[in-house]
Short mmCIF file of N, CA and C in Angstrom, two decimals:
data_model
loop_
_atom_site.label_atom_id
_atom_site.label_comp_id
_atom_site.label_asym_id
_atom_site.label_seq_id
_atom_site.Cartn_x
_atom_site.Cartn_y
_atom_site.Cartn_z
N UNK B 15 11.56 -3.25 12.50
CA UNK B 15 10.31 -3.05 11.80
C UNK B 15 9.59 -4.38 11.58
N UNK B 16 10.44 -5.30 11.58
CA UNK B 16 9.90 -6.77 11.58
C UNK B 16 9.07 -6.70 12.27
N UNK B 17 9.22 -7.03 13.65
CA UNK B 17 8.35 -7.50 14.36
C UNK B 17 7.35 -6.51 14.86
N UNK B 18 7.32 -5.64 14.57
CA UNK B 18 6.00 -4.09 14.55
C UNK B 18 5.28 -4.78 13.21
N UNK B 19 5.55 -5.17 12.24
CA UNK B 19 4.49 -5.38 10.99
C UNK B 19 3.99 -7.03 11.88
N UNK B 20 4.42 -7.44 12.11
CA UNK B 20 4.21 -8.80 12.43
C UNK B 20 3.16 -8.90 13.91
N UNK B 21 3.64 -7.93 14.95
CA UNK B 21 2.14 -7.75 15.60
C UNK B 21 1.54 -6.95 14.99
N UNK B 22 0.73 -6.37 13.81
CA UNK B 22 0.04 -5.51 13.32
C UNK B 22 -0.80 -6.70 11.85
N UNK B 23 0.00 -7.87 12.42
CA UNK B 23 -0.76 -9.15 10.94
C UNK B 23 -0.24 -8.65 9.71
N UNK B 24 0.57 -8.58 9.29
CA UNK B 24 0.86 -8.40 8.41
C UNK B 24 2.16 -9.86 8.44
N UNK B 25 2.45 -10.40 7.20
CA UNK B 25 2.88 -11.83 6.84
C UNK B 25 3.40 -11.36 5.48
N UNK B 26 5.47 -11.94 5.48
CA UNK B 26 6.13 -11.57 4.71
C UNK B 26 6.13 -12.48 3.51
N UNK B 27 6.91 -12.27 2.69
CA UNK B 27 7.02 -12.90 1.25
C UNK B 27 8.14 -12.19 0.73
N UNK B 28 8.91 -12.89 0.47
CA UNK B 28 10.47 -12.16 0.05
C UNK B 28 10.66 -10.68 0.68
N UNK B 29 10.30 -10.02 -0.01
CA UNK B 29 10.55 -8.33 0.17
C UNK B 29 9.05 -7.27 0.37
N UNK B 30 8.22 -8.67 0.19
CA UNK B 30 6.97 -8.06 0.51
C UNK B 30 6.12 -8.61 1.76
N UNK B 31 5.06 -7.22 2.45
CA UNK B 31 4.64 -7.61 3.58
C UNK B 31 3.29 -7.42 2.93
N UNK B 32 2.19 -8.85 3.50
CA UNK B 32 0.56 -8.19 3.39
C UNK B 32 -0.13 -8.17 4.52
N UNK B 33 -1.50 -7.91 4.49
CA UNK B 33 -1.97 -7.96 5.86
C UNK B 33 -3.45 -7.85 5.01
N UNK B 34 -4.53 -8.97 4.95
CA UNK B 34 -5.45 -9.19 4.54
C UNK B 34 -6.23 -8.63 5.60
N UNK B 35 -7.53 -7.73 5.36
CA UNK B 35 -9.20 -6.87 6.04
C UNK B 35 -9.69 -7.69 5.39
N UNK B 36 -11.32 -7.65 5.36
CA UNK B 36 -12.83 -7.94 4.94
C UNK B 36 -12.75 -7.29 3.32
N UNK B 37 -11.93 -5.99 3.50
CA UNK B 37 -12.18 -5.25 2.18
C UNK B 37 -11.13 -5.49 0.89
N UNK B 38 -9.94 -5.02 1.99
CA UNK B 38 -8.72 -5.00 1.44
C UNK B 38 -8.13 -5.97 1.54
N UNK B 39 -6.55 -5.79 0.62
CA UNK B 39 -4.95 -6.16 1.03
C UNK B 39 -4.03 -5.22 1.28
N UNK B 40 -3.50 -5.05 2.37
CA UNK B 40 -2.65 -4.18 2.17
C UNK B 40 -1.16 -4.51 1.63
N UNK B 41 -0.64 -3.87 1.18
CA UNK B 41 0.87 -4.11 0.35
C UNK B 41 1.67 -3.02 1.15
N UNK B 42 3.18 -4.15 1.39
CA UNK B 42 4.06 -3.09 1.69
C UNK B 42 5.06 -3.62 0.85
N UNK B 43 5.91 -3.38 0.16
CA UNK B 43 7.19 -3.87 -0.53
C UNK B 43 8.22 -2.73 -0.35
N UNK B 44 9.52 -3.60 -0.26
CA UNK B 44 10.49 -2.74 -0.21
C UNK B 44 11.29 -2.86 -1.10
N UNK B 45 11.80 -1.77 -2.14
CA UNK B 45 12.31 -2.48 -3.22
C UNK B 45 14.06 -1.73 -3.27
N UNK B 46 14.81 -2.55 -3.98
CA UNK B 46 16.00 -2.51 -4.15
C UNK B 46 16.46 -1.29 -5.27
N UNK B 47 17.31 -0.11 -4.75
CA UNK B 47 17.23 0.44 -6.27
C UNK B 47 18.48 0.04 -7.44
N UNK B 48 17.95 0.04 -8.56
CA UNK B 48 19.18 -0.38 -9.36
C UNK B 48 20.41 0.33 -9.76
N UNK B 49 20.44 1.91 -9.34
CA UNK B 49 21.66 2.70 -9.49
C UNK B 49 22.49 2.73 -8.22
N UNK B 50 21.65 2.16 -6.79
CA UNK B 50 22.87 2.35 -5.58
C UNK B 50 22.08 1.07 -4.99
N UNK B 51 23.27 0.70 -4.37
CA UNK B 51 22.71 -1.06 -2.87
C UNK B 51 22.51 0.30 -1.91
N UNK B 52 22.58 0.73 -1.56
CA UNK B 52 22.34 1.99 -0.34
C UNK B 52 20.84 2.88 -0.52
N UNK B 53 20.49 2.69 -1.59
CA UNK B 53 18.78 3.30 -1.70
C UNK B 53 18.29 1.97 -2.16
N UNK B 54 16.62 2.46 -1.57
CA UNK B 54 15.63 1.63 -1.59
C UNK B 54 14.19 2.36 -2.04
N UNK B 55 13.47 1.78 -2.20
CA UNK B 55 11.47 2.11 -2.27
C UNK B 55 11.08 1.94 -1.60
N UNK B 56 10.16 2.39 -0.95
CA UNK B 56 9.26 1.92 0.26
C UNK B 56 7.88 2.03 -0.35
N UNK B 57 7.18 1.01 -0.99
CA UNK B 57 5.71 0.66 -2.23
C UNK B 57 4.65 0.55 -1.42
N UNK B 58 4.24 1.18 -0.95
CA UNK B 58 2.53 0.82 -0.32
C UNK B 58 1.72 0.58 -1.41
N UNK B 59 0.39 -0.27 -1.25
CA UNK B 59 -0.40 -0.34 -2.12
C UNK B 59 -1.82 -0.77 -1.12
N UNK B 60 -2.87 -0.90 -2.04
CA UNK B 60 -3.91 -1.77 -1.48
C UNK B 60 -4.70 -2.00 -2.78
N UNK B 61 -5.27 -3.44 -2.45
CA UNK B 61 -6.01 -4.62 -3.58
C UNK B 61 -7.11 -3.88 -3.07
N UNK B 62 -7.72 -3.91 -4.04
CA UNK B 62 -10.23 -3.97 -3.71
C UNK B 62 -10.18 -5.03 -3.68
N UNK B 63 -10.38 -5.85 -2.58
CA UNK B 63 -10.88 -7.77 -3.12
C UNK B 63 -12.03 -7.42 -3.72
N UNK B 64 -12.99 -6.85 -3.31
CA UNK B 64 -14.27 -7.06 -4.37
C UNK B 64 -14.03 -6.79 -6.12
N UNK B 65 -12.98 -6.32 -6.19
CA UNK B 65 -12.38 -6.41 -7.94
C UNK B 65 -11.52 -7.26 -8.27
N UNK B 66 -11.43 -7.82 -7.52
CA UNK B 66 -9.94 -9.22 -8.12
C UNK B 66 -10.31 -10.21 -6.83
N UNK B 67 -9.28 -11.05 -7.67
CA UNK B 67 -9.18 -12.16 -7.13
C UNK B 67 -7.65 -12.54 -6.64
N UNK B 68 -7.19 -12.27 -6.76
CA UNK B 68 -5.81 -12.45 -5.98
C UNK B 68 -5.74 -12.56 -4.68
N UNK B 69 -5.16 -13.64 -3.86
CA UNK B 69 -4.74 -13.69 -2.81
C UNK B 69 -3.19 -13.19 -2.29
N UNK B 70 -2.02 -13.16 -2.83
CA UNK B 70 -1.48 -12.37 -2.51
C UNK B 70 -0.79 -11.83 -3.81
N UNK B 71 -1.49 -10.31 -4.19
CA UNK B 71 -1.20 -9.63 -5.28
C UNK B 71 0.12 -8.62 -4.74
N UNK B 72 1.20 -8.69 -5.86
CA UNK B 72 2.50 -7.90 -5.92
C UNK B 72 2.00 -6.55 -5.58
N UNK B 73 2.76 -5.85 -5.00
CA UNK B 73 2.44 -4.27 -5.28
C UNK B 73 1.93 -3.62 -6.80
N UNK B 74 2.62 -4.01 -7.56
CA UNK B 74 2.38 -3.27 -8.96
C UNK B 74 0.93 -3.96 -9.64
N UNK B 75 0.96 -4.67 -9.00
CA UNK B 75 -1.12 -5.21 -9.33
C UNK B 75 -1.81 -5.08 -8.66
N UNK B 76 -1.83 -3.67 -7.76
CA UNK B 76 -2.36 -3.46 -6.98
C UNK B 76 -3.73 -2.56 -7.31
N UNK B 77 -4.37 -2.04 -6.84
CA UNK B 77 -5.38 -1.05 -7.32
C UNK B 77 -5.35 0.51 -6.86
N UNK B 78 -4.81 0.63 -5.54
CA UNK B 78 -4.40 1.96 -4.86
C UNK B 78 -2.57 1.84 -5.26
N UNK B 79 -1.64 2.50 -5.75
CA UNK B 79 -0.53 2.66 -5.25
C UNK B 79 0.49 3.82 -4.93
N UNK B 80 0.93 3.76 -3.60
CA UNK B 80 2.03 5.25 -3.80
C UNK B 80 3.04 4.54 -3.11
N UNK B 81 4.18 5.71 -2.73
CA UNK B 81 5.29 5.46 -2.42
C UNK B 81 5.46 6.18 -1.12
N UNK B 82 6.49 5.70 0.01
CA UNK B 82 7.01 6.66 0.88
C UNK B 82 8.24 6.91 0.57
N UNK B 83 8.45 7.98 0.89
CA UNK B 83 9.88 8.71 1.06
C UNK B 83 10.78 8.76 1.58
N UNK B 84 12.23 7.96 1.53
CA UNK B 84 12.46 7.61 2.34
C UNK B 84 14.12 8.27 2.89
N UNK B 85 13.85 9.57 3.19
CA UNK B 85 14.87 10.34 2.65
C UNK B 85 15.68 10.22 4.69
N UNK B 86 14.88 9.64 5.41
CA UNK B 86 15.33 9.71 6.76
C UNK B 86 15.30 8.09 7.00
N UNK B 87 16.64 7.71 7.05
CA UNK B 87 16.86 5.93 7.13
C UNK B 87 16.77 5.32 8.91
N UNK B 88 15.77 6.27 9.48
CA UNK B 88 15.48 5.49 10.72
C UNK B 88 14.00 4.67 10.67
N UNK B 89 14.15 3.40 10.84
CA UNK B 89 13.19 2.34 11.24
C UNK B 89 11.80 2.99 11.20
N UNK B 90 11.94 3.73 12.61
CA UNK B 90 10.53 3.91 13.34
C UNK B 90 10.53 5.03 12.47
N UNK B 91 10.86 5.91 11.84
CA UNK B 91 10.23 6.87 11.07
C UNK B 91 9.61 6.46 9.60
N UNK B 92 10.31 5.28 9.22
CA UNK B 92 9.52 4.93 7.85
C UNK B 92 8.24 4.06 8.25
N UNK B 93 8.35 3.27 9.53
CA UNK B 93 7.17 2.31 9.69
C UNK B 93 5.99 3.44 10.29
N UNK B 94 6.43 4.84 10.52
CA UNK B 94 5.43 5.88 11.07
C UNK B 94 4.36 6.68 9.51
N UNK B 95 5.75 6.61 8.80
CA UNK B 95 5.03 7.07 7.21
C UNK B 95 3.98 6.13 6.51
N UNK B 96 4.67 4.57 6.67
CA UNK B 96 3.72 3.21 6.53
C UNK B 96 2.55 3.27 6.81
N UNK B 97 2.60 3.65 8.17
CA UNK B 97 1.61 3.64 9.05
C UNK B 97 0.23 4.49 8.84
N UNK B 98 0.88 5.46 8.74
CA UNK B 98 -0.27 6.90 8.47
C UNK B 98 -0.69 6.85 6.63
N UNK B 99 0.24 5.92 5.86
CA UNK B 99 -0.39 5.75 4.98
C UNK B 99 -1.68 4.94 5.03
N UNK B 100 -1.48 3.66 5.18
CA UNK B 100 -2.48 2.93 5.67
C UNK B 100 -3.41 3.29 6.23
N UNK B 101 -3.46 4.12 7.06
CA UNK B 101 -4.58 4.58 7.97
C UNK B 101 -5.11 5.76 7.20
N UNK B 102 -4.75 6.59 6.56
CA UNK B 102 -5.11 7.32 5.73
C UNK B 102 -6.15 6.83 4.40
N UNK B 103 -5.35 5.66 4.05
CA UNK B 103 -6.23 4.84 2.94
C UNK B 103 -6.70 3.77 2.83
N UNK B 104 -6.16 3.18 3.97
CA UNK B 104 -6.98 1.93 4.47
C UNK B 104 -8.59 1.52 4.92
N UNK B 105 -9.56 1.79 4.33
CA UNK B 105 -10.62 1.48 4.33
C UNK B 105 -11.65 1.80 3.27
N UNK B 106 -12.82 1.07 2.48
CA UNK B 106 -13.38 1.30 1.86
C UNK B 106 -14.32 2.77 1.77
N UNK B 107 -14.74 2.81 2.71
CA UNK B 107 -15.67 3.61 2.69
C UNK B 107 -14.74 5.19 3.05
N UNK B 108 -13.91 5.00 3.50
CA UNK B 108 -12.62 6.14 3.14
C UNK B 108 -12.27 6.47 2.12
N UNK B 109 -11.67 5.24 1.72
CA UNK B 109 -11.37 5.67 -0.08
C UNK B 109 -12.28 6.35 -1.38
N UNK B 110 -13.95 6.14 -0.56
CA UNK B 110 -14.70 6.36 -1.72
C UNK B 110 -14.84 7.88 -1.27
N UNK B 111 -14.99 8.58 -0.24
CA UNK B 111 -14.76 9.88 0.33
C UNK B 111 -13.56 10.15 -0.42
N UNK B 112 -12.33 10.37 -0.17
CA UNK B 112 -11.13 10.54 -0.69
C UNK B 112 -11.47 10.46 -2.52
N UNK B 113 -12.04 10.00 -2.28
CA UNK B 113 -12.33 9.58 -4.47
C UNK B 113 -12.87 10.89 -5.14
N UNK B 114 -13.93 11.12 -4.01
CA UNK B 114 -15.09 12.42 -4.51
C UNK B 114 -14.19 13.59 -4.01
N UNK B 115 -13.64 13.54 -3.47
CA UNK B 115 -12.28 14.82 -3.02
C UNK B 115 -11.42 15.07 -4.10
N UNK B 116 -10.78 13.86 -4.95
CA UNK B 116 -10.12 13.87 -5.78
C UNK B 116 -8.29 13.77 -4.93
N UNK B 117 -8.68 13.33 -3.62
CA UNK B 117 -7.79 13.21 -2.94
C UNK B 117 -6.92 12.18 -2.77
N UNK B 118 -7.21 10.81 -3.79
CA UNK B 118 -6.51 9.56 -3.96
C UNK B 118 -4.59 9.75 -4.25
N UNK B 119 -4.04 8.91 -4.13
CA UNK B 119 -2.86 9.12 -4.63
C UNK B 119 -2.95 9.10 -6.03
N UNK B 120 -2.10 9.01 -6.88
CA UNK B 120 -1.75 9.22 -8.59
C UNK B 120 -2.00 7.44 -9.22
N UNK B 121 -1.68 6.94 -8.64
CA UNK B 121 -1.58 5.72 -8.74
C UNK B 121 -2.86 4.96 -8.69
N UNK B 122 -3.86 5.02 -8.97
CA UNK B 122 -5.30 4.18 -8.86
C UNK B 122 -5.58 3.80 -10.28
N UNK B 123 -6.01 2.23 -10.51
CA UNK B 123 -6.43 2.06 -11.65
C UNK B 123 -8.29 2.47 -11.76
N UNK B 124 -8.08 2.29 -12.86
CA UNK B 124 -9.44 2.71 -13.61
C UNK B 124 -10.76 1.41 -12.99
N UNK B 125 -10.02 0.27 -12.56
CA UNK B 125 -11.26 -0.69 -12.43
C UNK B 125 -11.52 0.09 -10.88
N UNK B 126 -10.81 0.43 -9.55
CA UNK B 126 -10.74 0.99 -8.75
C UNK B 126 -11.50 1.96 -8.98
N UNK B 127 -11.31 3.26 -9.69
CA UNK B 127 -12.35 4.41 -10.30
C UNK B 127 -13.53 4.01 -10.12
N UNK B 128 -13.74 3.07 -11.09
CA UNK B 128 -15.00 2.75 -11.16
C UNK B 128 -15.82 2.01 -9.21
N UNK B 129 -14.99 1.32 -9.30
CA UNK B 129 -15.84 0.73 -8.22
C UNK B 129 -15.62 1.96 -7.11
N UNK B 130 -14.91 2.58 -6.93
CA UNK B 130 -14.44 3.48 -5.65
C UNK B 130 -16.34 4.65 -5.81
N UNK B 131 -16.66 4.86 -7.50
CA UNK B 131 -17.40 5.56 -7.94
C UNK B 131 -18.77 5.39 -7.59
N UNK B 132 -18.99 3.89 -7.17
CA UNK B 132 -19.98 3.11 -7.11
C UNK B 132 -20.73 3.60 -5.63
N UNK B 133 -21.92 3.70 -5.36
CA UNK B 133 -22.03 4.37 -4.29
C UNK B 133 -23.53 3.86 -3.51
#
């Protein structure tokens, strides 16, 4: 999966991958769980740069966030869920469609709301 995020621009940081657009950041983190070493998180997120300023913001300061599922531990099937997330919510003028749907994930802050609202 390394080197699939890595031709796709995306640039690691401990446990986290980003991949800076015009609009966005995208966030991938993979996180450790604390009841088993054998499960994990798989954290998608994405920053609004036009609402922050962060250059590389954690997942949990993110402005979009959900999770994949990661109940099938093959590679190419979680970087396929990654994938179609991203592309699903990866773009501005997507997200603000998706907004008026009420189709966002659970996870959107309120400064996001607002600007996603903005039209």
């Amino acid at each position: 999966m390394k080197l699939v995020l890595k031709k796709q621009g995306f640039k690691k940081t401990k446990t986290t991958w980003r991949k800076t657009t015009d609009d966005l950041i995208y966030v991938l983190n993979i996180q450790g769980s604390q009841w088993s070493e054998e499960d994990y998180y798989i954290n998608v997120a994405l920053y609004i740069k036009a609402i922050g300023e962060e250059e590389n913001p954690p997942e949990y300061r993110c402005h979009i966030r959900g999770q994949i599922e990661n109940e099938v531990y093959v590679c190419s099937s979680i970087y396929e869920e990654v994938s179609n997330w991203f592309e699903k919510y990866g773009d501005i003028e997507r997200l603000r469609t998706l907004w008026r749907k009420s189709e966002l994930p659970l996870m959107v802050t309120v400064n996001a709301q607002n600007y996603l609202n903005e039209s």
